[in-house]
Amino acid sequence: MEHWSAQGLRYLKGVGPRIAEKLQRLGLNTQRDLLFHLPLRYEDRTFVTPLGSLQPGQRSQIQAEVLHVGVRFRRQGRSRRVLVAKLADATGMITVRFFYFGANQQKLFDKGNWLRCFGEVRVVQGELEMVHPETELIDIDDPPALPTTLTPIYPTTEGLHQISIKRIVRQAIDKLREDGIGETLPGDWLEQHEFPDITSAMLVLHSPESREASELIAQQRHPAQHRFVVEELAAQHFQNLDQWLTPLGVRVVNLVGADKGRKRTQKEALIASGEAQVVVGTHALFQASVEFHRLGFIIFDEQHRFGVDQRLALQKKTRDDEMAHQLIMTATPIPRTLAMSIYADLDYSQIDELPPGRKPVTTSIVSEQQRASLIKRVATACADGGQVYWVCTLVEESDLLQAEAAELTYESLRTVLPELSVELVHGRMKAAEKDRAISRFKAGEVHILVATTVIEVGVDVPNASIMIIENPERLGLAQIHQLRGRVGRGARESFCILLVKNGLSELARKRLDIIRRSQDGFEIAEKDLEIRGAGEVLGTRQTGEQSFKIADLMRDREWFAEAEQLADLMQRPEYAEMRDELLHNWVGQRQDYTAVG
């Protein structure tokens, strides 16, 4: 009998042909696909903010009455309709604006209706405004209960609202809670790494039961995320290598924990015979049943996901008279002093050169409340012959709303700076339109280029001297640094301005301050690593071991050079007895670590 997770989406309530087609755009064809359609982020909807207490730049939940509604037409032509409504509560008023809407959505805004809306608050021409908020009709005398935990936000597509996709996903989650799905990783391996089983992992990511769990997920630190990352360090590598090597006559085999029965036996036979010349896999490769014909080269990608003992277990699968070469890689830069301790026996290299001809860029953090003065500064710079990037980094549930966020900023700047030329670039535009806008910016015909992060790479305009990034806390530090690299390429003094909303967490402010203070991309990543802690780099956190009993890697790094010299000294034959005693005192029964070469 077909398992429920393999059934099509038409079995779910509310999924007809039209909705099924939209779900298919997202790659969702079965109920199991819904389980792996994980939230983008989580939002706090546990309280309602009075309109009089709203702060620009914050995502807030309101309850208000519709005072007036109308449909306007944008100046691009009468085909571009805009739904504009005025809402009020006892403390103030706000404008709600929809660029795309249907008849049912318009009906929600009948005069006198009470609505609960959630969205980002902005100030446009001195008035509070929300664009495309999630909206729900409520009975003000008996409003629906507020959530008690943070709310997941899912990726979606045009015409498929967040409320709709949540209702659909929730049906699959309810079935998962009742019946579960088959595990794909060995139980002892999960226990060893303190990872949850697949059902528990899915449940906590879709509906975290505590704020603590939500915060760990938001920081990419939850064990449920780690276990899925491992399954996903392997499928991606196999696809790439298979595409590259198979046409060259090199056979690639992928081995993961989900491989069972005859399928696994066949794969292990190919590996043992040497027919599989390249093997890509997860921690399944460490298991005793996996034998290699002649293991000569081992690559550990994202090495911090592996414990030292696991790396040793794979090295021991070589012939008795041979030692496999090892390449240990990580996209997380490792401080050189840290590498001197952890990888003292390995050749260590890092890519840290900056492109030639770059000038330092002054970076500052500016509050959303200073937007008006920032626009004046932009006007002054453009009047002096400069050019400006204005990047909108709204991480939303659809490409549509990302484009609309940039479009709203574009229209706002055109309104307040009519003397300047402003162009718009976002991912939903046709390639020819984007190329034309960027070409005009490069040619100096455009003063301000409003864009999403599509201009992160490949745009070189030496005359551009100001980079403004809205909501930079939603980006990784490396991505912010890459965007900043779009300016500082010419003779002008250049600036990067991080436009932030109020209420940033202490961690977010600390991360952005790293960008403000440093121009060195490697140092930026290194400082970010310090905030997260060294355990992620060492590869010991996954094995449940403490890396040191008394030493602290960051605090005591000044001693690493001396420690390396002492280690070399202790290798001499005359110190054999002392060396054994030293290892016994500090390493105990795990002295086989010294065999890693």
Coordinates of N, CA, C and O in Angstrom, one line a residue, residues 412-531:
S412 N 9.4 55.7 -4.5 CA 9.6 56.7 -3.5 C 10.7 57.7 -3.8 O 10.6 58.9 -3.7
L413 N 11.8 57.1 -4.3 CA 13.0 58.0 -4.6 C 12.7 58.9 -5.8 O 13.1 60.0 -5.9
R414 N 12.0 58.3 -6.8 CA 11.6 59.2 -7.9 C 10.7 60.3 -7.5 O 10.8 61.4 -8.1
T415 N 9.9 60.1 -6.5 CA 9.0 61.1 -6.0 C 9.7 62.2 -5.3 O 9.5 63.4 -5.5
V416 N 10.6 61.8 -4.4 CA 11.3 62.8 -3.5 C 12.5 63.4 -4.2 O 13.0 64.5 -3.8
L417 N 13.0 62.8 -5.3 CA 14.2 63.3 -6.0 C 13.9 63.4 -7.5 O 14.5 62.7 -8.3
P418 N 12.9 64.2 -7.8 CA 12.5 64.3 -9.2 C 13.6 64.8 -10.2 O 13.5 64.5 -11.4
E419 N 14.6 65.5 -9.6 CA 15.6 66.0 -10.5 C 16.7 65.0 -10.9 O 17.5 65.2 -11.7
L420 N 16.6 63.8 -10.3 CA 17.6 62.7 -10.5 C 17.0 61.6 -11.4 O 15.8 61.4 -11.3
S421 N 17.9 60.9 -12.0 CA 17.5 59.7 -12.8 C 17.6 58.5 -12.0 O 18.7 58.2 -11.4
V422 N 16.5 57.7 -11.8 CA 16.5 56.5 -11.0 C 16.1 55.3 -11.9 O 15.1 55.4 -12.6
E423 N 16.9 54.2 -11.8 CA 16.5 53.0 -12.5 C 16.3 51.9 -11.5 O 16.7 51.9 -10.4
L424 N 15.6 50.8 -12.0 CA 15.2 49.7 -11.1 C 15.7 48.4 -11.8 O 15.5 48.2 -13.0
V425 N 16.2 47.5 -10.9 CA 16.7 46.2 -11.4 C 16.2 45.1 -10.3 O 16.6 45.3 -9.2
H426 N 15.5 44.1 -10.8 CA 15.2 43.0 -9.9 C 15.0 41.7 -10.6 O 15.0 41.7 -11.9
G427 N 15.0 40.6 -9.9 CA 15.0 39.3 -10.5 C 13.8 38.9 -11.4 O 13.9 38.0 -12.2
R428 N 12.7 39.6 -11.3 CA 11.5 39.3 -12.1 C 11.5 40.0 -13.5 O 10.6 39.8 -14.3
M429 N 12.5 40.9 -13.6 CA 12.5 41.7 -14.9 C 13.1 40.8 -16.0 O 13.9 39.8 -15.7
K430 N 12.8 41.0 -17.2 CA 13.4 40.3 -18.3 C 14.9 40.7 -18.4 O 15.3 41.8 -18.1
A431 N 15.7 39.8 -18.9 CA 17.1 40.0 -19.0 C 17.4 41.2 -19.8 O 18.3 42.0 -19.4
A432 N 16.7 41.5 -20.9 CA 17.0 42.7 -21.7 C 16.7 43.9 -20.9 O 17.5 44.9 -21.0
E433 N 15.7 43.9 -20.1 CA 15.4 45.1 -19.3 C 16.4 45.4 -18.2 O 16.9 46.5 -18.0
K434 N 16.9 44.3 -17.6 CA 18.0 44.4 -16.6 C 19.2 44.9 -17.2 O 19.9 45.9 -16.7
D435 N 19.6 44.3 -18.3 CA 20.8 44.8 -19.0 C 20.8 46.2 -19.4 O 21.8 46.9 -19.3
R436 N 19.6 46.6 -19.9 CA 19.5 48.0 -20.4 C 19.6 49.0 -19.2 O 20.3 50.0 -19.3
A437 N 19.0 48.7 -18.0 CA 19.1 49.5 -16.9 C 20.6 49.6 -16.4 O 21.1 50.7 -16.0
I438 N 21.2 48.4 -16.3 CA 22.6 48.4 -15.8 C 23.5 49.1 -16.8 O 24.4 49.8 -16.4
S439 N 23.3 49.0 -18.1 CA 24.1 49.6 -19.1 C 24.0 51.2 -18.9 O 25.0 51.9 -19.0
R440 N 22.8 51.6 -18.7 CA 22.6 53.1 -18.5 C 23.3 53.6 -17.3 O 23.8 54.7 -17.2
F441 N 23.3 52.7 -16.2 CA 24.0 53.1 -15.0 C 25.5 53.2 -15.2 O 26.2 54.1 -14.8
K442 N 26.0 52.2 -15.9 CA 27.4 52.1 -16.2 C 27.8 53.3 -17.1 O 28.9 53.9 -16.9
A443 N 27.0 53.7 -18.0 CA 27.3 54.9 -18.9 C 27.1 56.2 -18.2 O 27.4 57.2 -18.8
G444 N 26.7 56.2 -16.9 CA 26.5 57.5 -16.2 C 25.2 58.2 -16.5 O 25.1 59.4 -16.1
E445 N 24.3 57.6 -17.2 CA 23.0 58.2 -17.5 C 22.0 58.1 -16.4 O 21.0 58.8 -16.4
V446 N 22.3 57.3 -15.4 CA 21.5 57.0 -14.2 C 22.2 57.4 -13.0 O 23.4 57.0 -12.8
H447 N 21.5 58.2 -12.1 CA 22.2 58.5 -10.8 C 22.1 57.5 -9.7 O 23.0 57.2 -9.0
I448 N 20.9 56.9 -9.6 CA 20.6 55.9 -8.6 C 20.1 54.6 -9.2 O 19.1 54.6 -10.0
L449 N 20.7 53.5 -8.8 CA 20.2 52.2 -9.3 C 19.6 51.4 -8.1 O 20.4 51.1 -7.2
V450 N 18.3 51.3 -8.1 CA 17.6 50.6 -7.0 C 17.6 49.1 -7.5 O 17.1 48.8 -8.6
A451 N 18.0 48.2 -6.6 CA 18.1 46.8 -7.0 C 17.9 45.9 -5.8 O 18.1 46.2 -4.7
T452 N 17.6 44.6 -6.2 CA 17.8 43.5 -5.2 C 19.2 43.1 -5.3 O 20.0 43.7 -5.9
T453 N 19.5 41.9 -4.7 CA 20.9 41.5 -4.6 C 21.4 40.9 -6.0 O 22.5 40.3 -6.0
V454 N 20.6 41.1 -7.0 CA 21.1 40.7 -8.4 C 22.3 41.4 -8.8 O 23.1 40.9 -9.7
I455 N 22.7 42.6 -8.2 CA 23.9 43.3 -8.6 C 25.0 42.9 -7.7 O 26.1 43.6 -7.7
E456 N 24.9 41.8 -6.9 CA 26.0 41.4 -6.0 C 27.3 41.2 -6.7 O 28.3 41.5 -6.2
V457 N 27.3 40.6 -7.9 CA 28.5 40.4 -8.6 C 28.3 40.9 -10.1 O 27.2 41.0 -10.6
G458 N 29.4 41.1 -10.8 CA 29.4 41.4 -12.2 C 29.0 42.8 -12.6 O 29.0 43.0 -13.8
V459 N 28.8 43.7 -11.7 CA 28.6 45.1 -12.1 C 29.8 45.9 -11.6 O 30.1 46.0 -10.5
D460 N 30.4 46.6 -12.6 CA 31.6 47.3 -12.3 C 31.4 48.8 -12.8 O 31.5 49.0 -14.0
V461 N 31.1 49.7 -11.8 CA 30.9 51.1 -12.2 C 31.9 51.9 -11.3 O 31.5 52.2 -10.2
P462 N 33.0 52.3 -11.8 CA 34.0 53.0 -11.0 C 33.5 54.3 -10.4 O 33.9 54.8 -9.4
N463 N 32.5 54.9 -11.1 CA 32.0 56.2 -10.6 C 31.0 56.1 -9.5 O 30.7 57.1 -8.8
A464 N 30.5 54.9 -9.2 CA 29.6 54.7 -8.1 C 30.3 54.7 -6.8 O 31.3 54.0 -6.6
S465 N 29.9 55.6 -5.9 CA 30.6 55.9 -4.6 C 29.8 55.6 -3.4 O 30.4 55.7 -2.3
I466 N 28.5 55.3 -3.5 CA 27.7 55.0 -2.3 C 26.9 53.7 -2.5 O 26.3 53.6 -3.5
M467 N 27.0 52.9 -1.5 CA 26.2 51.6 -1.5 C 25.3 51.7 -0.3 O 25.8 51.7 0.8
I468 N 24.0 51.7 -0.5 CA 23.1 51.7 0.6 C 22.4 50.3 0.6 O 21.9 49.8 -0.4
I469 N 22.4 49.6 1.8 CA 21.9 48.3 1.9 C 20.8 48.3 2.9 O 21.0 48.6 4.1
E470 N 19.5 48.1 2.5 CA 18.4 48.1 3.5 C 18.3 46.7 4.1 O 18.5 45.7 3.5
N471 N 18.0 46.6 5.4 CA 17.9 45.4 6.2 C 19.1 44.5 6.0 O 18.9 43.3 5.7
P472 N 20.3 45.0 6.2 CA 21.5 44.2 6.0 C 21.6 43.0 7.0 O 22.3 42.0 6.7
E473 N 20.9 43.0 8.1 CA 21.0 41.9 9.1 C 20.4 40.6 8.5 O 20.6 39.6 9.0
R474 N 19.7 40.7 7.4 CA 19.1 39.5 6.8 C 20.1 38.8 5.8 O 19.7 37.8 5.2
L475 N 21.2 39.4 5.7 CA 22.3 38.8 4.8 C 23.4 38.3 5.6 O 23.7 38.7 6.7
G476 N 24.2 37.4 5.0 CA 25.4 36.9 5.6 C 26.5 38.0 5.5 O 26.4 38.9 4.6
L477 N 27.4 38.0 6.4 CA 28.5 39.0 6.4 C 29.3 39.0 5.1 O 29.6 40.0 4.6
A478 N 29.5 37.8 4.6 CA 30.3 37.7 3.3 C 29.5 38.4 2.2 O 30.1 39.0 1.3
Q479 N 28.2 38.2 2.2 CA 27.3 38.8 1.1 C 27.3 40.3 1.2 O 27.4 41.0 0.2
I480 N 27.2 40.8 2.5 CA 27.3 42.3 2.6 C 28.6 42.8 2.2 O 28.7 43.8 1.5
H481 N 29.7 42.1 2.5 CA 31.1 42.5 2.1 C 31.2 42.5 0.6 O 31.8 43.4 0.0
Q482 N 30.5 41.5 -0.1 CA 30.6 41.4 -1.5 C 29.8 42.6 -2.2 O 30.3 43.2 -3.2
L483 N 28.7 42.9 -1.6 CA 27.9 44.1 -2.1 C 28.7 45.4 -1.9 O 28.7 46.2 -2.8
R484 N 29.3 45.5 -0.8 CA 30.2 46.7 -0.5 C 31.3 46.8 -1.6 O 31.7 47.9 -1.9
G485 N 31.7 45.7 -2.1 CA 32.8 45.7 -3.1 C 32.4 46.3 -4.4 O 33.2 46.5 -5.3
R486 N 31.1 46.6 -4.6 CA 30.6 47.3 -5.8 C 31.1 48.7 -5.9 O 31.1 49.3 -7.0
V487 N 31.4 49.3 -4.7 CA 31.9 50.7 -4.7 C 33.4 50.7 -4.3 O 33.9 49.6 -3.9
G488 N 34.0 51.8 -4.3 CA 35.4 51.9 -4.0 C 36.3 51.5 -5.2 O 37.5 51.1 -5.0
R489 N 35.8 51.6 -6.4 CA 36.5 51.1 -7.6 C 37.1 52.2 -8.4 O 37.8 52.0 -9.4
G490 N 36.8 53.5 -8.0 CA 37.3 54.6 -8.8 C 38.0 55.6 -7.9 O 38.5 55.3 -6.8
A491 N 38.1 56.9 -8.3 CA 38.8 57.9 -7.6 C 38.1 58.5 -6.5 O 38.7 59.1 -5.6
R492 N 36.8 58.4 -6.4 CA 36.0 59.0 -5.4 C 36.1 58.3 -4.1 O 36.2 57.1 -4.0
E493 N 35.9 59.1 -3.0 CA 35.8 58.6 -1.7 C 34.5 57.8 -1.6 O 33.4 58.4 -2.0
S494 N 34.5 56.6 -1.1 CA 33.3 55.8 -1.2 C 32.7 55.4 0.2 O 33.5 55.3 1.2
F495 N 31.4 55.1 0.2 CA 30.7 54.8 1.5 C 29.8 53.7 1.3 O 29.1 53.5 0.2
C496 N 29.7 52.9 2.3 CA 28.6 51.8 2.4 C 27.8 52.1 3.6 O 28.3 52.2 4.7
I497 N 26.5 52.2 3.4 CA 25.6 52.6 4.5 C 24.6 51.5 4.7 O 23.9 51.1 3.8
L498 N 24.6 51.0 6.0 CA 23.8 49.9 6.3 C 22.5 50.5 7.0 O 22.6 51.0 8.1
L499 N 21.4 50.4 6.3 CA 20.2 51.0 6.8 C 19.4 50.0 7.6 O 18.8 49.0 7.0
V500 N 19.3 50.2 8.9 CA 18.7 49.1 9.7 C 17.4 49.6 10.4 O 17.2 50.8 10.6
K501 N 16.6 48.6 10.7 CA 15.4 48.9 11.5 C 15.7 49.0 12.9 O 16.7 48.5 13.4
N502 N 14.7 49.5 13.7 CA 14.9 49.5 15.2 C 14.6 48.1 15.7 O 14.0 47.3 15.1
G503 N 15.2 47.9 16.9 CA 14.9 46.6 17.6 C 15.8 45.5 17.1 O 15.4 44.3 17.3
L504 N 17.0 45.8 16.5 CA 17.9 44.7 16.2 C 18.4 44.0 17.4 O 18.6 44.6 18.4
S505 N 18.6 42.7 17.3 CA 19.1 41.9 18.4 C 20.6 42.3 18.6 O 21.2 42.9 17.8
E506 N 21.0 42.0 19.8 CA 22.4 42.3 20.2 C 23.4 41.6 19.2 O 24.4 42.1 18.8
L507 N 23.1 40.3 18.9 CA 23.9 39.6 18.0 C 24.0 40.2 16.6 O 25.0 40.3 16.0
A508 N 22.8 40.7 16.1 CA 22.8 41.3 14.8 C 23.6 42.5 14.8 O 24.3 42.8 13.8
R509 N 23.5 43.3 15.8 CA 24.3 44.6 15.9 C 25.8 44.3 15.9 O 26.6 44.9 15.3
K510 N 26.1 43.2 16.7 CA 27.5 42.8 16.8 C 28.1 42.4 15.5 O 29.2 42.8 15.1
R511 N 27.3 41.6 14.7 CA 27.8 41.2 13.4 C 27.9 42.3 12.5 O 28.9 42.4 11.7
L512 N 27.0 43.3 12.4 CA 27.1 44.4 11.5 C 28.3 45.3 11.9 O 28.9 45.9 11.0
D513 N 28.6 45.4 13.2 CA 29.7 46.2 13.6 C 31.0 45.6 13.1 O 32.0 46.4 12.9
I514 N 31.1 44.3 12.9 CA 32.3 43.7 12.3 C 32.5 44.3 10.9 O 33.6 44.6 10.5
I515 N 31.4 44.3 10.1 CA 31.5 44.9 8.8 C 31.9 46.3 8.8 O 32.7 46.8 8.0
R516 N 31.3 47.1 9.8 CA 31.6 48.5 9.9 C 33.1 48.8 10.1 O 33.7 49.7 9.6
R517 N 33.7 47.9 10.9 CA 35.1 48.1 11.4 C 36.1 47.6 10.4 O 37.3 48.0 10.4
S518 N 35.8 46.5 9.6 CA 36.8 45.8 8.9 C 36.6 45.9 7.4 O 35.4 45.8 6.9
Q519 N 37.7 45.9 6.6 CA 37.6 45.9 5.2 C 38.1 44.5 4.6 O 38.0 44.2 3.4
D520 N 38.6 43.7 5.5 CA 39.2 42.4 5.2 C 38.2 41.3 5.2 O 37.7 41.0 6.3
G521 N 37.9 40.7 4.0 CA 36.8 39.7 4.0 C 37.2 38.5 4.8 O 36.3 37.9 5.5
F522 N 38.5 38.1 4.9 CA 38.9 37.0 5.7 C 38.7 37.3 7.2 O 38.2 36.5 8.0
E523 N 39.1 38.5 7.6 CA 38.9 38.9 9.0 C 37.5 39.0 9.4 O 37.1 38.6 10.5
I524 N 36.6 39.4 8.4 CA 35.2 39.5 8.7 C 34.6 38.1 9.0 O 33.9 37.9 10.0
A525 N 35.0 37.2 8.2 CA 34.5 35.8 8.4 C 35.1 35.2 9.7 O 34.5 34.5 10.4
E526 N 36.4 35.6 10.0 CA 37.0 35.1 11.2 C 36.3 35.7 12.4 O 36.1 34.9 13.4
K527 N 36.0 36.9 12.4 CA 35.3 37.5 13.6 C 33.9 36.9 13.7 O 33.4 36.7 14.9
D528 N 33.2 36.6 12.6 CA 32.0 36.0 12.7 C 32.1 34.6 13.3 O 31.3 34.1 14.1
L529 N 33.2 33.9 13.0 CA 33.5 32.6 13.6 C 33.7 32.7 15.1 O 33.3 31.9 15.9
E530 N 34.4 33.8 15.5 CA 34.6 34.0 17.0 C 33.3 34.1 17.7 O 33.1 33.6 18.8
I531 N 32.3 34.8 17.1 CA 31.0 35.0 17.8 C 30.4 33.6 18.0 O 29.8 33.3 19.0

